[in-house]
PDB file of C-alpha atoms and ligand atoms in Angstrom:
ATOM      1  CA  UNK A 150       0.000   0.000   0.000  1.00 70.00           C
ATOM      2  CA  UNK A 151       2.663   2.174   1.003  1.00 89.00           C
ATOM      3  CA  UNK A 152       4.485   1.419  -2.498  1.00 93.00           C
ATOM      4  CA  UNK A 153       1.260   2.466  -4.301  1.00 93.00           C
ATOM      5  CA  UNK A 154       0.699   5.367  -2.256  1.00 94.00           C
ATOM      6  CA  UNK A 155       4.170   7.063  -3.483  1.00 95.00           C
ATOM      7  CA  UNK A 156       3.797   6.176  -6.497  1.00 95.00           C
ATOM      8  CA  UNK A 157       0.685   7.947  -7.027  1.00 95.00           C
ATOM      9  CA  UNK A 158       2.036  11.152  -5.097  1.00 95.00           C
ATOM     10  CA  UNK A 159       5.311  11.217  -7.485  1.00 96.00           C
ATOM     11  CA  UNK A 160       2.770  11.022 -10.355  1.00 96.00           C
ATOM     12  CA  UNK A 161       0.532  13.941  -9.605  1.00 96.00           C
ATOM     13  CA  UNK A 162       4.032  15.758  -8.406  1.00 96.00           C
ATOM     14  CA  UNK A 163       5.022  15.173 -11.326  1.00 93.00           C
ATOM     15  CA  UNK A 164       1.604  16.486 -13.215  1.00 94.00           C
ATOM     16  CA  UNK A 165       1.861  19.406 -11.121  1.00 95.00           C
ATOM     17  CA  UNK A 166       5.261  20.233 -11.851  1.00 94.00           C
ATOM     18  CA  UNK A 167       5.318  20.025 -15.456  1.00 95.00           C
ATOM     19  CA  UNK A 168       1.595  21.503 -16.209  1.00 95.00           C
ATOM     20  CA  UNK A 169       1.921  24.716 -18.662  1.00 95.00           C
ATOM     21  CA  UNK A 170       5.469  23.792 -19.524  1.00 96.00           C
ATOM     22  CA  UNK A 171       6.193  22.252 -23.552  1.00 95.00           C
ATOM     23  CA  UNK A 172       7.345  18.917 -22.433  1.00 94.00           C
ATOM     24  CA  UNK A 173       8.232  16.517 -25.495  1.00 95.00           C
ATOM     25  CA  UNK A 174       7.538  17.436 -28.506  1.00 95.00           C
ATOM     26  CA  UNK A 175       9.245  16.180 -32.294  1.00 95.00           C
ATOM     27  CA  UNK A 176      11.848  18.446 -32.410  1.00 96.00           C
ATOM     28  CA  UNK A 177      13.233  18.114 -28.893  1.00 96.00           C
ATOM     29  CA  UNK A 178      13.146  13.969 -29.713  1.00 96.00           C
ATOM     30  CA  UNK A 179      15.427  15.072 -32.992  1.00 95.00           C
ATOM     31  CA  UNK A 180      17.902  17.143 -31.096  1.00 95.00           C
ATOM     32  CA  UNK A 181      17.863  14.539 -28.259  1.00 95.00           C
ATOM     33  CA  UNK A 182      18.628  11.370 -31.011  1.00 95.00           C
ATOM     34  CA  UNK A 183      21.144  13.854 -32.201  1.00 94.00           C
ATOM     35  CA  UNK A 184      22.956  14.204 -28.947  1.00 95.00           C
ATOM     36  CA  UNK A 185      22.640  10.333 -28.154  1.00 95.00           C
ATOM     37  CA  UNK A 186      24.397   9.354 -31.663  1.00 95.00           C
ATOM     38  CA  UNK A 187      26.888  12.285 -30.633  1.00 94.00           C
ATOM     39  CA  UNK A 188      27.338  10.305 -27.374  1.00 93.00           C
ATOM     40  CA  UNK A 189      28.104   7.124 -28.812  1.00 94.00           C
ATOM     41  CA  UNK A 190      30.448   8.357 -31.332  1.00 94.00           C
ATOM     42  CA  UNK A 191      32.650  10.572 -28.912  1.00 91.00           C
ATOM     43  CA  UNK A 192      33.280   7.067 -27.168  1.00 90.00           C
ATOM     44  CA  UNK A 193      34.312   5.853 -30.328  1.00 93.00           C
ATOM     45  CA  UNK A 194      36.604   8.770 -31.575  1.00 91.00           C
ATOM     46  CA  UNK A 195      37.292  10.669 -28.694  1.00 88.00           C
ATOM     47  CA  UNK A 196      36.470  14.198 -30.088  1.00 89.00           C
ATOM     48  CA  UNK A 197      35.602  16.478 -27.220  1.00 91.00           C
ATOM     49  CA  UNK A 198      33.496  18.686 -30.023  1.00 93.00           C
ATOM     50  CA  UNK A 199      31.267  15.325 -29.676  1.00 93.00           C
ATOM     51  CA  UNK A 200      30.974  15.286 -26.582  1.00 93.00           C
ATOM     52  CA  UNK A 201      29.961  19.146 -26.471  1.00 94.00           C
ATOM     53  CA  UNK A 202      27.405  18.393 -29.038  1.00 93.00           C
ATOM     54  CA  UNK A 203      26.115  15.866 -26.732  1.00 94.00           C
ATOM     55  CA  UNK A 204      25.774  18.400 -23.996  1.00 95.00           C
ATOM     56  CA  UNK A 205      24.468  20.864 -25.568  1.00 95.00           C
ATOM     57  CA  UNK A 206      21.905  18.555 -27.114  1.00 96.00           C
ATOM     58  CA  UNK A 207      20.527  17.299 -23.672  1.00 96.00           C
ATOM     59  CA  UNK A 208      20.357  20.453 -21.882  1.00 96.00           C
ATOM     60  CA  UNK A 209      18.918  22.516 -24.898  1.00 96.00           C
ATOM     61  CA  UNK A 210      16.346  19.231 -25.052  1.00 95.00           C
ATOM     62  CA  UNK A 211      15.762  19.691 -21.481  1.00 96.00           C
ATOM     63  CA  UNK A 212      15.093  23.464 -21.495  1.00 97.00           C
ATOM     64  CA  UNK A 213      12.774  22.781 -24.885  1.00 96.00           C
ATOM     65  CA  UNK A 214      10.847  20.152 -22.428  1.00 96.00           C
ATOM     66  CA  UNK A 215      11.101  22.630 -18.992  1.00 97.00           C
ATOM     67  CA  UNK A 216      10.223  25.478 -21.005  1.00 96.00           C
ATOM     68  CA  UNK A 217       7.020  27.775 -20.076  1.00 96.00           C
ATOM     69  CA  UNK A 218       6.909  29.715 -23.275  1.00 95.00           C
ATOM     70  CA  UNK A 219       5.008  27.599 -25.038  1.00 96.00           C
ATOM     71  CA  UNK A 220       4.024  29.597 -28.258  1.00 96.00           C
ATOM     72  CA  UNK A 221       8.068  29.917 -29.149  1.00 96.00           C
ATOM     73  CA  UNK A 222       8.317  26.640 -28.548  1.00 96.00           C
ATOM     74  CA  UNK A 223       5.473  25.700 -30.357  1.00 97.00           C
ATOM     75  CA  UNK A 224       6.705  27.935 -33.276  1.00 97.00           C
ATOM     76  CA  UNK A 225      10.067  26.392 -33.347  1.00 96.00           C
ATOM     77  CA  UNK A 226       8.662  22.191 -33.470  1.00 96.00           C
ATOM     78  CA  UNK A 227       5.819  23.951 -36.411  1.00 97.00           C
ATOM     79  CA  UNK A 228       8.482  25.313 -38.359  1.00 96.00           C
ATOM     80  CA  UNK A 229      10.969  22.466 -37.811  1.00 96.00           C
ATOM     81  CA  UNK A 230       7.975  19.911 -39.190  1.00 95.00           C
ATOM     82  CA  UNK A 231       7.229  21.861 -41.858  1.00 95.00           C
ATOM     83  CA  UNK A 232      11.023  21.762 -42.936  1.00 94.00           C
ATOM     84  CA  UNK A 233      10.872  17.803 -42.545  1.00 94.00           C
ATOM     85  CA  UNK A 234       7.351  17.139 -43.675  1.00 94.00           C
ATOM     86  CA  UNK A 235       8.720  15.397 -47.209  1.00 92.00           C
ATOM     87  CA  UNK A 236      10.802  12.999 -45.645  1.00 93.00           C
ATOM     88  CA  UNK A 237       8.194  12.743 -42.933  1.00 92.00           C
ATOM     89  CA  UNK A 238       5.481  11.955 -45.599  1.00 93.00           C
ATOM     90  CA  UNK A 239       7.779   9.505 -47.968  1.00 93.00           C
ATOM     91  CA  UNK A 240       9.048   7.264 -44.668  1.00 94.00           C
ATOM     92  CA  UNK A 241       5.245   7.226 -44.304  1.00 94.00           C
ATOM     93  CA  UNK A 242       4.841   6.136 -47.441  1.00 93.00           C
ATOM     94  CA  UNK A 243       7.504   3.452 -47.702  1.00 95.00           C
ATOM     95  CA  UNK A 244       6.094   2.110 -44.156  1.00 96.00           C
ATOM     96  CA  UNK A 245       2.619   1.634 -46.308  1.00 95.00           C
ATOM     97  CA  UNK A 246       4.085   0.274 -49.139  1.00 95.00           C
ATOM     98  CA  UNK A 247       6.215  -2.251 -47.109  1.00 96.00           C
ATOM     99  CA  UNK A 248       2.864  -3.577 -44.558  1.00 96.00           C
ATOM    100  CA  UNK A 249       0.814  -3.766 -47.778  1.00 95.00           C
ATOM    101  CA  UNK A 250       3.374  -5.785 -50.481  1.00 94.00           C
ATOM    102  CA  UNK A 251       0.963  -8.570 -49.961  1.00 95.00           C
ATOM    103  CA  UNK A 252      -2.102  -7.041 -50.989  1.00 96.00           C
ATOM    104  CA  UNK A 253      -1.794  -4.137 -53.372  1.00 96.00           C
ATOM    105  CA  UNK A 254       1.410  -2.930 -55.624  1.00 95.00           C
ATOM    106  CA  UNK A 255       2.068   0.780 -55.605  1.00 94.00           C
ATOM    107  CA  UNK A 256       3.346   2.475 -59.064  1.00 94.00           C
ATOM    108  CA  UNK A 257       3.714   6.075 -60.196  1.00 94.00           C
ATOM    109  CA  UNK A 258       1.941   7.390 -62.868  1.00 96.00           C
ATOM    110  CA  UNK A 259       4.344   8.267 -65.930  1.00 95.00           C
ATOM    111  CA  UNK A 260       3.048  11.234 -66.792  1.00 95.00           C
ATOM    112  CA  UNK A 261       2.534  13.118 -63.312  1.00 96.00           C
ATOM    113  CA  UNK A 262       3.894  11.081 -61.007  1.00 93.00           C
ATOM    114  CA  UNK A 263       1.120  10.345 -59.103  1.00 94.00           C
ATOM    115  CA  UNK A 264       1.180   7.282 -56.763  1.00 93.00           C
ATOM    116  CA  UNK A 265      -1.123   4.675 -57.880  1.00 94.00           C
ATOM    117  CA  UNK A 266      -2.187   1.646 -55.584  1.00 94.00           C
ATOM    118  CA  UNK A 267      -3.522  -1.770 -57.407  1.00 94.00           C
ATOM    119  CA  UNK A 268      -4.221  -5.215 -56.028  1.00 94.00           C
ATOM    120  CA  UNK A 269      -1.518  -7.983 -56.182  1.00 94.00           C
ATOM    121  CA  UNK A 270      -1.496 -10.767 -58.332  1.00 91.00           C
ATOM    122  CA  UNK A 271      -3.935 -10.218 -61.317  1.00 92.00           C
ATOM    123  CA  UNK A 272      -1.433 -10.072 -63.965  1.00 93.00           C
ATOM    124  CA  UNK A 273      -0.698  -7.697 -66.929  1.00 95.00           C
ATOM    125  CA  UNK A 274      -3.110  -5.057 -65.982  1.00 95.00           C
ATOM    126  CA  UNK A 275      -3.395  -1.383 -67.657  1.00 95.00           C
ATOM    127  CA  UNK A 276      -3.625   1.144 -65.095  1.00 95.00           C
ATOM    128  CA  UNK A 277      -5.790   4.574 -65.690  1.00 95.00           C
ATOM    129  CA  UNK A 278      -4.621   7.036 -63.404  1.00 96.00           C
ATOM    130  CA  UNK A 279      -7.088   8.578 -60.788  1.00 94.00           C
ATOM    131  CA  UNK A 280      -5.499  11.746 -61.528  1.00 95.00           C
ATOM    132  CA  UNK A 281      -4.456  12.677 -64.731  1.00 96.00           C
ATOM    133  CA  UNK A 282      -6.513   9.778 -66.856  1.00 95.00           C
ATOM    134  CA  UNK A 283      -2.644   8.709 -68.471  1.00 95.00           C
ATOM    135  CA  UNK A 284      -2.946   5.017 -69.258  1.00 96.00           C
ATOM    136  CA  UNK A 285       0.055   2.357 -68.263  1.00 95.00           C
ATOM    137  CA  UNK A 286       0.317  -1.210 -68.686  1.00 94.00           C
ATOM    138  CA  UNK A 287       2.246  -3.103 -65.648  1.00 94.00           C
ATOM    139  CA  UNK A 288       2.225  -6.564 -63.818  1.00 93.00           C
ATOM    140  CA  UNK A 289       0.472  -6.606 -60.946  1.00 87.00           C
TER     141      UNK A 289
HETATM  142 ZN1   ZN B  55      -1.120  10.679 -63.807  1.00 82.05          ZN
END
């Protein structure tokens, strides 16, 4: 009981303490990976430059997390995602492609690129695109 009891009081301490401050957002995750692969390669190479770039990346993660100004910070993760939202949006993509390479093939339209979905396994099929209307023969 006793166990449970702290528990729940560290919780709600914890609630308390970090209630209208940013806490984890993508950006702070990004400079924190960056600081942990910093980390693991100063061990290796034994560049103190590294190892500042670790520090700097856990204490800079820490203020982003602590912080109470939460529109800058909130500015600084929206304009960091909308730097990284192509690379966000094809990993996304490939992740789709990859849990669906059972079911449907994915192509690109010659003429504008467009990616086109079709089922698996129905042979030589010709393909209209959905946006354009170009017309492409491929095995499905
Ligand atoms: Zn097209």
């Amino acid at each position: 009981m006793k166990w449970q009891e702290l528990k729940t009081r560290v919780r709600l301490g914890l609630q308390r303490f970090m209630y209208g401050r940013n806490g984890v957002d993508e950006l702070t995750l990004l400079v924190l990976s960056v600081s942990m692969v910093a980390v693991f390669f100063s061990a290796i190479f034994r560049q103190p430059w590294l190892q500042l770039l670790y520090y700097v990346g856990v204490f800079g993660s820490l203020y982003r997390t602590l912080s109470k100004s939460l529109v800058k910070r909130r500015k600084e993760n929206f304009a960091f995602l909308q730097r990284v939202r192509k690379v966000r949006s094809w990993f996304r993509i490939q992740q789709k492609i990859v849990s669906e390479r059972k079911t449907h093939r994915h192509f690109k339209c010659p003429a504008c690129k467009q990616r086109l979905r079709v089922p698996v396994g129905k042979g030589k099929i010709t393909i209209t695109c959905s946006k354009c209307g170009e017309k492409f023969s491929r095995k499905s």
